[in-house]
XYZ file of C-alpha atoms in Angstrom:
374
model
C 17.706 58.588 30.928
C 20.719 56.482 29.841
C 20.324 52.700 29.564
C 22.814 52.061 32.435
C 21.116 54.591 34.693
C 17.748 53.106 33.731
C 18.945 49.598 34.701
C 20.451 50.867 37.969
C 17.275 52.664 38.937
C 15.218 49.532 38.287
C 17.550 47.313 40.312
C 17.503 49.836 43.143
C 13.720 49.907 42.973
C 13.440 46.135 43.192
C 15.877 45.982 46.137
C 13.920 48.692 47.939
C 10.670 46.810 47.393
C 12.200 43.542 48.534
C 13.349 45.203 51.733
C 9.760 46.101 52.446
C 10.347 49.826 52.158
C 7.610 52.213 51.130
C 6.436 51.479 47.603
C 6.804 55.142 46.788
C 10.584 54.709 46.912
C 10.383 52.722 43.673
C 9.917 54.118 40.212
C 6.248 53.542 39.272
C 7.463 52.094 35.969
C 8.703 48.952 37.727
C 5.803 48.393 40.106
C 3.787 46.022 37.870
C 6.827 43.807 37.303
C 7.740 43.708 40.994
C 4.257 42.515 41.847
C 3.724 40.318 38.795
C 2.433 36.863 39.655
C 3.734 35.342 36.427
C 6.605 32.882 36.445
C 8.887 34.176 33.675
C 10.613 31.713 31.337
C 13.202 32.782 28.749
C 13.826 30.762 25.561
C 16.747 31.487 23.216
C 17.098 30.120 19.670
C 20.145 30.044 17.398
C 18.001 30.232 14.239
C 14.585 31.528 13.210
C 11.577 30.020 15.008
C 10.094 28.878 11.683
C 13.188 27.059 10.327
C 11.359 23.736 9.757
C 13.969 22.331 12.107
C 15.814 22.579 15.412
C 14.609 26.013 16.523
C 11.037 25.357 15.340
C 10.857 22.174 17.436
C 11.915 24.153 20.543
C 9.540 27.014 19.672
C 6.599 24.584 19.444
C 7.260 23.585 23.075
C 7.619 27.226 24.133
C 4.267 28.021 22.464
C 2.636 25.220 24.443
C 4.026 26.279 27.851
C 2.732 29.811 27.193
C -0.713 28.294 27.769
C 0.201 27.099 31.282
C -1.502 29.252 33.939
C 0.817 31.720 35.668
C 3.588 31.351 33.076
C 4.980 34.132 30.894
C 7.395 33.221 28.084
C 9.879 35.612 26.489
C 11.792 34.534 23.390
C 14.758 35.654 21.326
C 15.606 34.090 17.972
C 18.740 34.219 15.756
C 21.213 34.533 18.654
C 24.781 33.482 17.798
C 26.759 30.955 19.891
C 28.997 33.820 21.115
C 28.974 36.316 24.010
C 25.761 37.604 22.349
C 23.873 34.816 24.100
C 25.299 35.887 27.486
C 23.932 39.391 26.887
C 20.508 38.003 25.944
C 20.416 35.777 29.067
C 21.441 38.680 31.314
C 18.781 40.897 29.766
C 16.049 38.258 30.217
C 17.003 37.853 33.874
C 17.527 41.525 34.770
C 14.974 43.211 32.514
C 12.206 40.602 32.428
C 12.717 38.754 35.712
C 13.280 35.321 34.130
C 13.636 32.570 36.739
C 14.154 29.727 34.242
C 16.084 30.048 30.977
C 16.213 27.569 28.080
C 19.346 28.379 26.026
C 18.537 25.793 23.363
C 21.567 25.589 21.066
C 24.497 23.173 21.543
C 27.188 25.907 21.607
C 25.383 27.963 24.268
C 26.411 25.553 27.039
C 30.141 26.089 27.503
C 31.245 28.739 28.375
C 28.198 30.991 27.959
C 25.472 29.337 30.037
C 27.975 28.154 32.649
C 29.204 31.756 33.154
C 25.657 33.077 33.525
C 24.785 30.284 35.958
C 27.620 31.362 38.249
C 26.597 35.004 37.967
C 22.905 34.284 38.682
C 22.806 31.376 41.180
C 19.072 31.864 41.899
C 18.114 31.321 38.235
C 17.653 27.867 36.650
C 19.257 27.121 33.287
C 18.092 24.128 31.202
C 20.212 23.353 28.138
C 19.407 21.094 25.224
C 21.937 18.357 24.539
C 24.851 19.350 26.768
C 26.326 16.657 28.945
C 25.720 17.855 32.518
C 28.217 16.303 34.922
C 27.805 15.943 38.697
C 30.517 17.820 40.587
C 31.712 19.629 37.458
C 28.795 21.866 36.475
C 26.765 24.261 38.659
C 23.712 22.816 40.431
C 21.466 25.487 38.888
C 22.252 24.142 35.388
C 20.622 21.178 33.690
C 20.782 19.199 30.478
C 17.755 17.742 28.701
C 17.855 15.583 25.596
C 15.882 12.910 23.822
C 16.866 9.553 22.410
C 16.049 10.623 18.874
C 18.322 7.884 17.554
C 15.270 5.638 18.118
C 13.398 7.607 15.443
C 16.496 7.728 13.243
C 16.613 3.906 13.441
C 12.987 3.860 12.234
C 13.973 6.352 9.487
C 16.634 3.820 8.496
C 14.109 0.955 8.337
C 11.892 2.990 5.969
C 14.940 4.068 3.938
C 16.097 0.443 3.710
C 12.777 -0.587 2.196
C 12.667 2.405 -0.188
C 16.208 2.313 -1.602
C 16.854 0.651 -4.945
C 20.541 1.575 -5.234
C 21.283 0.500 -1.613
C 23.126 3.819 -1.300
C 21.884 6.151 1.433
C 23.122 9.636 2.254
C 23.439 11.531 5.549
C 24.133 15.282 5.666
C 25.474 16.302 9.078
C 26.815 19.473 10.669
C 29.598 18.278 12.986
C 30.943 14.890 14.130
C 29.858 15.282 17.779
C 28.506 12.252 19.736
C 24.791 13.062 19.279
C 25.270 13.363 15.509
C 27.363 10.184 15.212
C 24.741 8.313 17.246
C 22.065 9.368 14.732
C 24.178 8.399 11.697
C 24.904 4.993 13.243
C 21.292 4.332 14.295
C 19.987 5.294 10.827
C 22.516 2.955 9.188
C 21.757 0.054 11.558
C 18.017 0.490 10.886
C 18.623 0.344 7.134
C 20.999 -2.637 7.420
C 18.294 -4.551 9.343
C 16.397 -4.538 6.009
C 19.284 -4.934 3.545
C 22.609 -5.823 5.227
C 24.749 -4.593 2.303
C 23.417 -1.012 2.407
C 25.935 1.847 2.743
C 25.433 5.348 4.138
C 27.649 8.092 2.759
C 28.158 10.989 5.191
C 28.995 14.587 4.349
C 29.889 16.914 7.251
C 29.201 20.559 6.345
C 31.063 22.056 9.325
C 28.261 24.040 10.942
C 24.605 23.863 12.005
C 23.113 26.173 9.385
C 24.831 26.340 5.986
C 22.018 26.106 3.401
C 24.279 26.530 0.345
C 26.643 23.765 1.503
C 23.697 21.551 2.446
C 22.192 21.901 -1.048
C 25.580 21.154 -2.628
C 25.974 18.084 -0.391
C 22.508 16.777 -1.332
C 23.148 17.259 -5.058
C 26.577 15.620 -4.804
C 25.137 12.540 -3.039
C 22.293 12.240 -5.569
C 24.780 12.523 -8.452
C 26.633 9.535 -6.927
C 23.513 7.339 -6.984
C 22.203 7.913 -3.452
C 18.404 7.557 -3.517
C 17.414 8.249 0.139
C 18.854 11.063 2.275
C 18.427 12.133 5.883
C 20.239 14.751 7.929
C 21.317 16.262 11.238
C 21.479 20.001 10.580
C 19.505 22.810 12.204
C 17.155 23.456 9.297
C 16.500 20.449 7.027
C 14.399 22.609 4.672
C 16.960 22.956 1.836
C 17.941 19.261 1.922
C 14.298 18.116 1.867
C 13.408 20.489 -0.981
C 16.481 19.418 -3.000
C 15.578 15.724 -2.621
C 12.003 16.387 -3.748
C 13.135 18.418 -6.743
C 15.611 15.695 -7.775
C 12.983 12.956 -7.353
C 14.522 10.923 -4.512
C 13.220 9.899 -1.088
C 13.989 11.786 2.112
C 13.588 11.222 5.864
C 13.100 14.343 7.972
C 14.614 15.533 11.235
C 13.695 17.834 14.183
C 10.149 18.711 13.013
C 7.687 17.568 10.340
C 8.904 18.551 6.851
C 6.360 16.441 4.916
C 4.742 19.586 3.448
C 8.034 20.359 1.676
C 8.223 16.953 -0.051
C 4.734 15.514 -0.657
C 6.063 12.840 -3.057
C 9.384 11.800 -1.556
C 8.944 12.212 2.237
C 9.045 8.799 3.935
C 8.897 9.703 7.646
C 10.959 11.726 10.079
C 12.565 11.887 13.514
C 10.810 14.608 15.504
C 11.353 16.090 18.941
C 8.556 16.508 21.449
C 10.243 19.084 23.688
C 6.992 19.846 25.511
C 7.746 16.905 27.835
C 11.042 18.241 29.300
C 9.884 21.883 29.126
C 6.782 21.074 31.189
C 8.839 19.082 33.709
C 11.296 21.968 34.225
C 8.590 24.668 34.452
C 6.391 22.694 36.877
C 9.371 21.740 39.084
C 10.563 25.351 39.241
C 7.096 26.712 40.073
C 6.678 24.082 42.804
C 10.115 24.828 44.248
C 11.333 21.283 43.579
C 15.044 20.665 43.011
C 16.270 21.094 39.426
C 16.383 17.826 37.486
C 19.968 18.193 36.259
C 19.994 15.309 33.778
C 16.682 14.753 32.012
C 16.477 12.150 29.255
C 13.805 10.135 27.477
C 12.877 8.469 24.209
C 9.702 7.313 22.473
C 8.463 5.643 25.638
C 8.796 8.824 27.725
C 7.334 11.103 25.035
C 10.527 13.054 24.272
C 10.599 12.042 20.577
C 8.138 10.867 17.938
C 8.215 9.671 14.332
C 6.584 11.797 11.632
C 3.510 10.236 10.003
C 4.369 7.918 7.099
C 4.392 9.461 3.641
C 2.696 8.013 0.559
C 5.961 6.443 -0.606
C 6.284 4.096 2.421
C 5.433 0.490 1.534
C 3.203 -1.789 3.607
C 6.219 -3.965 4.474
C 8.160 -0.943 5.709
C 5.253 0.214 7.871
C 4.827 -3.233 9.428
C 8.512 -3.613 10.285
C 8.888 -0.042 11.593
C 5.673 -0.303 13.659
C 6.804 -3.605 15.222
C 10.177 -2.104 16.225
C 8.502 1.060 17.518
C 6.226 -1.089 19.713
C 9.308 -2.791 21.208
C 10.947 0.614 21.784
C 7.800 1.861 23.545
C 8.111 -1.082 25.946
C 11.816 -0.396 26.452
C 12.690 -3.796 24.955
C 14.716 -2.717 21.917
C 18.483 -2.081 21.950
C 19.929 -0.227 18.966
C 23.552 -0.672 20.003
C 24.383 -4.257 20.910
C 27.435 -6.415 20.193
C 29.152 -7.438 18.257
C 29.433 -4.130 16.412
C 32.428 -2.999 14.391
C 33.208 0.518 13.254
C 34.002 1.356 9.644
C 37.725 0.772 10.198
C 37.059 -2.835 11.295
C 37.599 -2.228 15.032
C 35.157 -3.832 17.519
C 33.370 -0.948 19.287
C 30.631 -2.920 21.040
C 31.892 -6.382 22.095
C 29.783 -9.518 21.665
C 27.379 -9.944 24.563
C 27.292 -6.213 25.381
C 23.894 -4.512 25.146
C 23.771 -0.738 25.625
C 20.600 0.649 27.139
C 19.616 4.078 25.854
C 20.546 5.559 29.244
C 24.163 4.314 29.068
C 26.302 7.467 29.200
C 28.907 5.750 26.980
C 26.498 6.334 24.053
C 26.704 10.097 24.682
C 30.482 9.856 24.205
C 30.303 8.059 20.838
C 33.302 8.812 18.604
C 32.979 6.185 15.845
C 31.020 5.412 12.696
C 29.514 1.943 12.338
C 30.552 -0.458 9.573
C 28.646 0.429 6.399
C 29.121 4.185 6.854
C 31.364 5.869 4.273
C 33.030 8.822 6.010
C 35.473 9.801 8.749
C 34.955 11.215 12.229
């Protein structure tokens, strides 16, 4: 039986069943699926599920929702941000009966997820990091993200205490708002300890370029940088390079402390179980899709990695005090007056941005103290 014929026969079978016709009209092969009680969730990753980074953080949440009663999770890793992801989404929906899909990578949103959402209006799509806009994007699509800049600020505090050269490094994929927000928060955290600290940024150009990331780390270290952090999909190579070269490192996405037992200070980790659980429970209960889901430390969307051996008592005390304020919702990272690294005022005096301010998700500047260009 050809694949197309096979698909057609299954769709016909499901339609026949739905119409209440005799069960014998359907191919027996599809009967179990038609009557399955499980709520099927599809999760798609751009990288491997064990990348010590972005995909691993999403996969940890997927592993946890597998334990929810009545939920079945299907996963596909290493899917490019091309029409490949449309094919994977279509297959999950048509072959596996997925009712909720998490296309996790940034580039999956537009046009790929948006096209699938129009094609399958009964299916919910929850995307990580895209900026969902009322009136512009389909109602069956959603965006979830966490205020991980809170943890990057805490990374910066620990880096500020650890640095001797007052030169920090940041290895980033692309100058998009979420990345710039992390670079700026990290730098502001460090400058709260030592105001004359600088952060040198290297943009690699893409989410997963291990060779370029290693080159960037070595180049920064050769220039006297003694603490590095990053915003790339898999921090593994950067963390390992820092450890090998004997400098400190702050992690990102997931816990990389095992890769750098001497130099790991702390890290900015996701806790995607919170939004995943919200979306799954809402869908199973028939509640409307929460189109714009956000949260920080307080809401359990992000968490700092445990402190490494290299973190001083003073660093712990300062970081813990700031974290306590963040947990209460009393700490503003971006408040005026703030200038960018060209000397322009980007947050006027008297202005305090709450984490929920959408203007922060449109950030297109680097704060004073950052060496680099957008």
